[in-house]
Amino acid sequence: MQSSVGKVVHRCIIMAISDFYAANPHYRTRIVFKTRDTKGEPLRALSSALDLLEDTELQAIIGPESIEARFLEVLEHKANIPVLSFSTSPFSNQSPYLLQIAQDETTQFNGIASMLESFKTTNVILIVVDTGNGREMATYIVSAFQKKNIYVTYTFLMSTSANNEQVREELRKLQTMKAMVFIVHLPPSLAADLFFRAKELGMMSEGYMWILTSKTTNLLDSMDSEAIKSMQGVVGFKSYFPASRELHNLVSKLRKEHYTLNPYIEFKELDYNGIWAYDAVYALAMAVEREQTSELSSKDNSSAINGVSLLNHMLSITFHGLGGEFKLVNGRSISKAMEVVNVIGKGDRRLGFLMTTGEFVKEIEKPNSYSNHGLESIMWPGGTTILPKRRSLQTNGKKLRIMFPSSSRFPNLAKLNVDPRTNLSSVSGFSGDVFTAAFNALGYGVEVDVTPFNHRDITYSAVIDKIAGKEYDAAVGDFTITANRSIYVDFTLPFSDLGTATVARNAKKSMWIFLDPFSNGLWITSACFFLFLGFVIWFIEHPTNEEFQGSRRQQLGTTLWFAFSTLVYAHREKLQNNLSRFVFIVWVLVVLVLTSSYTATLSSVLTLQQIGMKDISTGLEGLSPLGGVAFDKLKVFNANLSKIYTAKDYARVLTSGGVDVVVAEIPYIKSNLALYSAADFSLIKTASTTNGFGFAFQKGSTLAREMSTQIARMREDGTLKAFEDKWLKRQSAVMSTEFSSPSPKVLDIYGLRGLFLISGVSMVLALLLSIIHLVREKIMMKKWRCILRRSVDIQVHDLSDEESTI
């Protein structure tokens, strides 16, 4: 009751009762106003509420300003009369008797998100009061911002008991985060302390953006001049009440009363809670009169007013009050337009309005005019009207301190350049160019201080530790993104290919390379089967086919010619026996499979070196954090591992035969292939086992997300591909976008044993049938000869007997 807000609300309630019945003297009901002073203490407010609820003559309660969880719990179980609250935050309970007469402050959060989206802001810092209500509002703000892809990188929970030094320390922490946009949702007293300390630290200068919610801006007129002076350039949202004669008369009455009692104290503008209280009392008086009238019409002589009926009448009341249209929907005041202001000079200047549709307009009377869209020009902190695009990254010299590899292990990946005249370092190579292009696109306009490091003196993990310890701002180069490293630093999106690859030397040139597709056993077996085929065909066809007859030399030549000419289907001899035709058909199938397999395998052999993935000697990139995971994924088992560090090491160990393959992350492999001829080495296998290369920044740095956005944009518009072609593309040959599968194996007799078994069985079977047929024919011939010989002997004997008789 002794606070400025309490005094104004109290006077507005009394004036509302007086004005209402002066305008409606014929009404039969009158509201009797009783007060309980909470003295600004939540427990006293709760005690007062319980005391009032026990009063049987009480018909409604107005207040309190803030609704805490314990108060809601009591109301949900105890209240059976309407409770009109000034709370601007949504209620979490389901009590139908709790009515929100103030404007819901969550409706402005979507508007703030739309404003930030128009500024192309993606990262903000949120400052709220460290109470249950403040933390709840923070979740509403974060949710609204996420719909616009705006991220709250840090939330400062400001304690109500925080001293000046604690606030300064927290603000210094925010400075190190390189933050640019701050969203403040604090009561006026805490907001004043915050801006005093922010101004002391230079955070109210050019390059910063501060946006206030209505929690502060609604009471901006009640803040002292020193607080306003420290808030210059701040943009705020506040409730809007249209000008009217009734509002003007109320303000005149309050001003007159104020100067009568306090002639030497300046009159502040009418408090928003006072306007809401005035309209709420008007609505309550209307509802009470309607309730009494309905009871009289129903011939109920009871003087008591039913709480449920009064509540229903309150929910049905609609009129145009001091704050515009008064109407409760689901127990809440309807959404209304909000005013957007800019703190300039001794007060605020109107920039425009946030409509209920989410649009911004300069004048509320002309919402559909094209020229009326948007807001007036904003005067930002530092006195500039230009939208602050970036803020200085560092307070110590305004430089971005980065660590970059100095050794030329892979110069096309990371290359350090030193100007001999100035002795200043700059970065190039694939990773260096990507970083420079992405950082320049951010438009910070600050110098980059490059600190080189050598992998022989400090490990890559130790460099990450330095970034985590805030000794440097970022690590640029061939830094692999891992889950463990991401605990301590923030990585950008990967700018390189993901995963690992295997590189091997190409096959050596040999005059006998055409023999490589088949094993020795398969060559010998195939030759034997060709000879055996010729013998079987000759054996079957020789007795009856003149083409397989003649001298022994001629028969041998014909047999060999026929057998080997089947390889290219060039034989001319006609087969007459069905058995030989059957053998030949089966053999043609064998030849078809052999020639097809030979052609496919020879093509692969001419492209890649033969590599068995078991019991091979393997080289591992020495500085890569691959570990055993990559080898499990690549199935490189029982490998004799050797660590290598540079592109020259790759070529040396592969060329000398020190190792058969090298396993490394794809960017390393591409870098090596770009430096050497395509005739020397080939990429033969890939696996998605790592997360690629990224730039590492301090934990919580907004640069990580901003650089990620630029990397994504560069990937979409082809800039990243252009850098890759510049540094990692082979100049001697165009690499295929599709990597080949593992090298083919040599074909042996084991894999084709079934085919040869079928052919062999057919040949042996035909040969046996042919032999049986020949043996059978010889036996028949012998029988016929014996019969003929006996017949001749009988005839001779008969002739001799006849001669002797004669």
PDB file of N, CA and C in Angstrom, residues 532 535-536 538-541 543 577 579 763-779:
ATOM      1  N   PHE A 532      41.560 -82.847 -72.388  1.00  0.00           N
ATOM      2  CA  PHE A 532      40.669 -83.976 -72.157  1.00  0.00           C
ATOM      3  C   PHE A 532      39.437 -83.892 -73.053  1.00  0.00           C
ATOM      4  N   PHE A 535      40.411 -85.080 -76.461  1.00  0.00           N
ATOM      5  CA  PHE A 535      40.536 -86.547 -76.512  1.00  0.00           C
ATOM      6  C   PHE A 535      39.158 -87.201 -76.560  1.00  0.00           C
ATOM      7  N   VAL A 536      38.222 -86.708 -75.727  1.00  0.00           N
ATOM      8  CA  VAL A 536      36.888 -87.317 -75.685  1.00  0.00           C
ATOM      9  C   VAL A 536      36.187 -87.150 -77.037  1.00  0.00           C
ATOM     10  N   TRP A 538      37.571 -86.650 -79.954  1.00  0.00           N
ATOM     11  CA  TRP A 538      38.259 -87.495 -80.954  1.00  0.00           C
ATOM     12  C   TRP A 538      37.858 -88.952 -80.793  1.00  0.00           C
ATOM     13  N   PHE A 539      37.810 -89.442 -79.574  1.00  0.00           N
ATOM     14  CA  PHE A 539      37.499 -90.842 -79.319  1.00  0.00           C
ATOM     15  C   PHE A 539      36.107 -91.188 -79.822  1.00  0.00           C
ATOM     16  N   ILE A 540      35.162 -90.218 -79.609  1.00  0.00           N
ATOM     17  CA  ILE A 540      33.781 -90.500 -80.004  1.00  0.00           C
ATOM     18  C   ILE A 540      33.607 -90.364 -81.515  1.00  0.00           C
ATOM     19  N   GLU A 541      34.216 -89.341 -82.119  1.00  0.00           N
ATOM     20  CA  GLU A 541      33.986 -89.031 -83.525  1.00  0.00           C
ATOM     21  C   GLU A 541      34.904 -89.791 -84.479  1.00  0.00           C
ATOM     22  N   PRO A 543      35.760 -92.936 -85.154  1.00  0.00           N
ATOM     23  CA  PRO A 543      35.339 -94.116 -85.934  1.00  0.00           C
ATOM     24  C   PRO A 543      34.455 -93.770 -87.119  1.00  0.00           C
ATOM     25  N   ASN A 577      28.103 -87.388 -83.692  1.00  0.00           N
ATOM     26  CA  ASN A 577      27.612 -88.256 -82.628  1.00  0.00           C
ATOM     27  C   ASN A 577      26.899 -87.422 -81.573  1.00  0.00           C
ATOM     28  N   LEU A 579      26.583 -88.051 -78.406  1.00  0.00           N
ATOM     29  CA  LEU A 579      27.371 -87.963 -77.179  1.00  0.00           C
ATOM     30  C   LEU A 579      28.386 -86.832 -77.246  1.00  0.00           C
ATOM     31  N   MET A 763      31.987 -85.474 -69.564  1.00  0.00           N
ATOM     32  CA  MET A 763      33.002 -86.051 -70.465  1.00  0.00           C
ATOM     33  C   MET A 763      33.244 -87.520 -70.151  1.00  0.00           C
ATOM     34  N   VAL A 764      33.409 -87.841 -68.857  1.00  0.00           N
ATOM     35  CA  VAL A 764      33.682 -89.236 -68.461  1.00  0.00           C
ATOM     36  C   VAL A 764      32.498 -90.125 -68.809  1.00  0.00           C
ATOM     37  N   LEU A 765      31.299 -89.615 -68.570  1.00  0.00           N
ATOM     38  CA  LEU A 765      30.106 -90.404 -68.879  1.00  0.00           C
ATOM     39  C   LEU A 765      30.004 -90.672 -70.377  1.00  0.00           C
ATOM     40  N   ALA A 766      30.238 -89.635 -71.168  1.00  0.00           N
ATOM     41  CA  ALA A 766      30.191 -89.819 -72.627  1.00  0.00           C
ATOM     42  C   ALA A 766      31.270 -90.793 -73.090  1.00  0.00           C
ATOM     43  N   LEU A 767      32.472 -90.650 -72.475  1.00  0.00           N
ATOM     44  CA  LEU A 767      33.572 -91.550 -72.848  1.00  0.00           C
ATOM     45  C   LEU A 767      33.238 -92.991 -72.497  1.00  0.00           C
ATOM     46  N   LEU A 768      32.662 -93.232 -71.322  1.00  0.00           N
ATOM     47  CA  LEU A 768      32.303 -94.600 -70.920  1.00  0.00           C
ATOM     48  C   LEU A 768      31.233 -95.185 -71.848  1.00  0.00           C
ATOM     49  N   LEU A 769      30.230 -94.356 -72.158  1.00  0.00           N
ATOM     50  CA  LEU A 769      29.181 -94.851 -73.055  1.00  0.00           C
ATOM     51  C   LEU A 769      29.744 -95.176 -74.423  1.00  0.00           C
ATOM     52  N   SER A 770      30.673 -94.334 -74.857  1.00  0.00           N
ATOM     53  CA  SER A 770      31.292 -94.587 -76.168  1.00  0.00           C
ATOM     54  C   SER A 770      32.118 -95.867 -76.152  1.00  0.00           C
ATOM     55  N   ILE A 771      32.855 -96.065 -75.062  1.00  0.00           N
ATOM     56  CA  ILE A 771      33.666 -97.295 -74.943  1.00  0.00           C
ATOM     57  C   ILE A 771      32.765 -98.519 -74.918  1.00  0.00           C
ATOM     58  N   ILE A 772      31.702 -98.416 -74.120  1.00  0.00           N
ATOM     59  CA  ILE A 772      30.759 -99.551 -74.052  1.00  0.00           C
ATOM     60  C   ILE A 772      30.188 -99.841 -75.435  1.00  0.00           C
ATOM     61  N   HIS A 773      29.866 -98.787 -76.145  1.00  0.00           N
ATOM     62  CA  HIS A 773      29.314 -98.978 -77.486  1.00  0.00           C
ATOM     63  C   HIS A 773      30.327 -99.662 -78.406  1.00  0.00           C
ATOM     64  N   LEU A 774      31.581 -99.250 -78.353  1.00  0.00           N
ATOM     65  CA  LEU A 774      32.619 -99.852 -79.196  1.00  0.00           C
ATOM     66  C   LEU A 774      32.865-101.305 -78.815  1.00  0.00           C
ATOM     67  N   VAL A 775      32.935-101.570 -77.519  1.00  0.00           N
ATOM     68  CA  VAL A 775      33.163-102.957 -77.058  1.00  0.00           C
ATOM     69  C   VAL A 775      32.012-103.845 -77.513  1.00  0.00           C
ATOM     70  N   ARG A 776      30.832-103.287 -77.390  1.00  0.00           N
ATOM     71  CA  ARG A 776      29.658-104.053 -77.802  1.00  0.00           C
ATOM     72  C   ARG A 776      29.693-104.356 -79.290  1.00  0.00           C
ATOM     73  N   GLU A 777      30.117-103.386 -80.077  1.00  0.00           N
ATOM     74  CA  GLU A 777      30.205-103.588 -81.525  1.00  0.00           C
ATOM     75  C   GLU A 777      31.242-104.648 -81.869  1.00  0.00           C
ATOM     76  N   LYS A 778      32.381-104.621 -81.167  1.00  0.00           N
ATOM     77  CA  LYS A 778      33.446-105.602 -81.426  1.00  0.00           C
ATOM     78  C   LYS A 778      32.971-107.009 -81.077  1.00  0.00           C
ATOM     79  N   ILE A 779      32.257-107.119 -79.972  1.00  0.00           N
ATOM     80  CA  ILE A 779      31.732-108.441 -79.578  1.00  0.00           C
ATOM     81  C   ILE A 779      30.761-108.957 -80.652  1.00  0.00           C
TER      82      ILE A 779
END
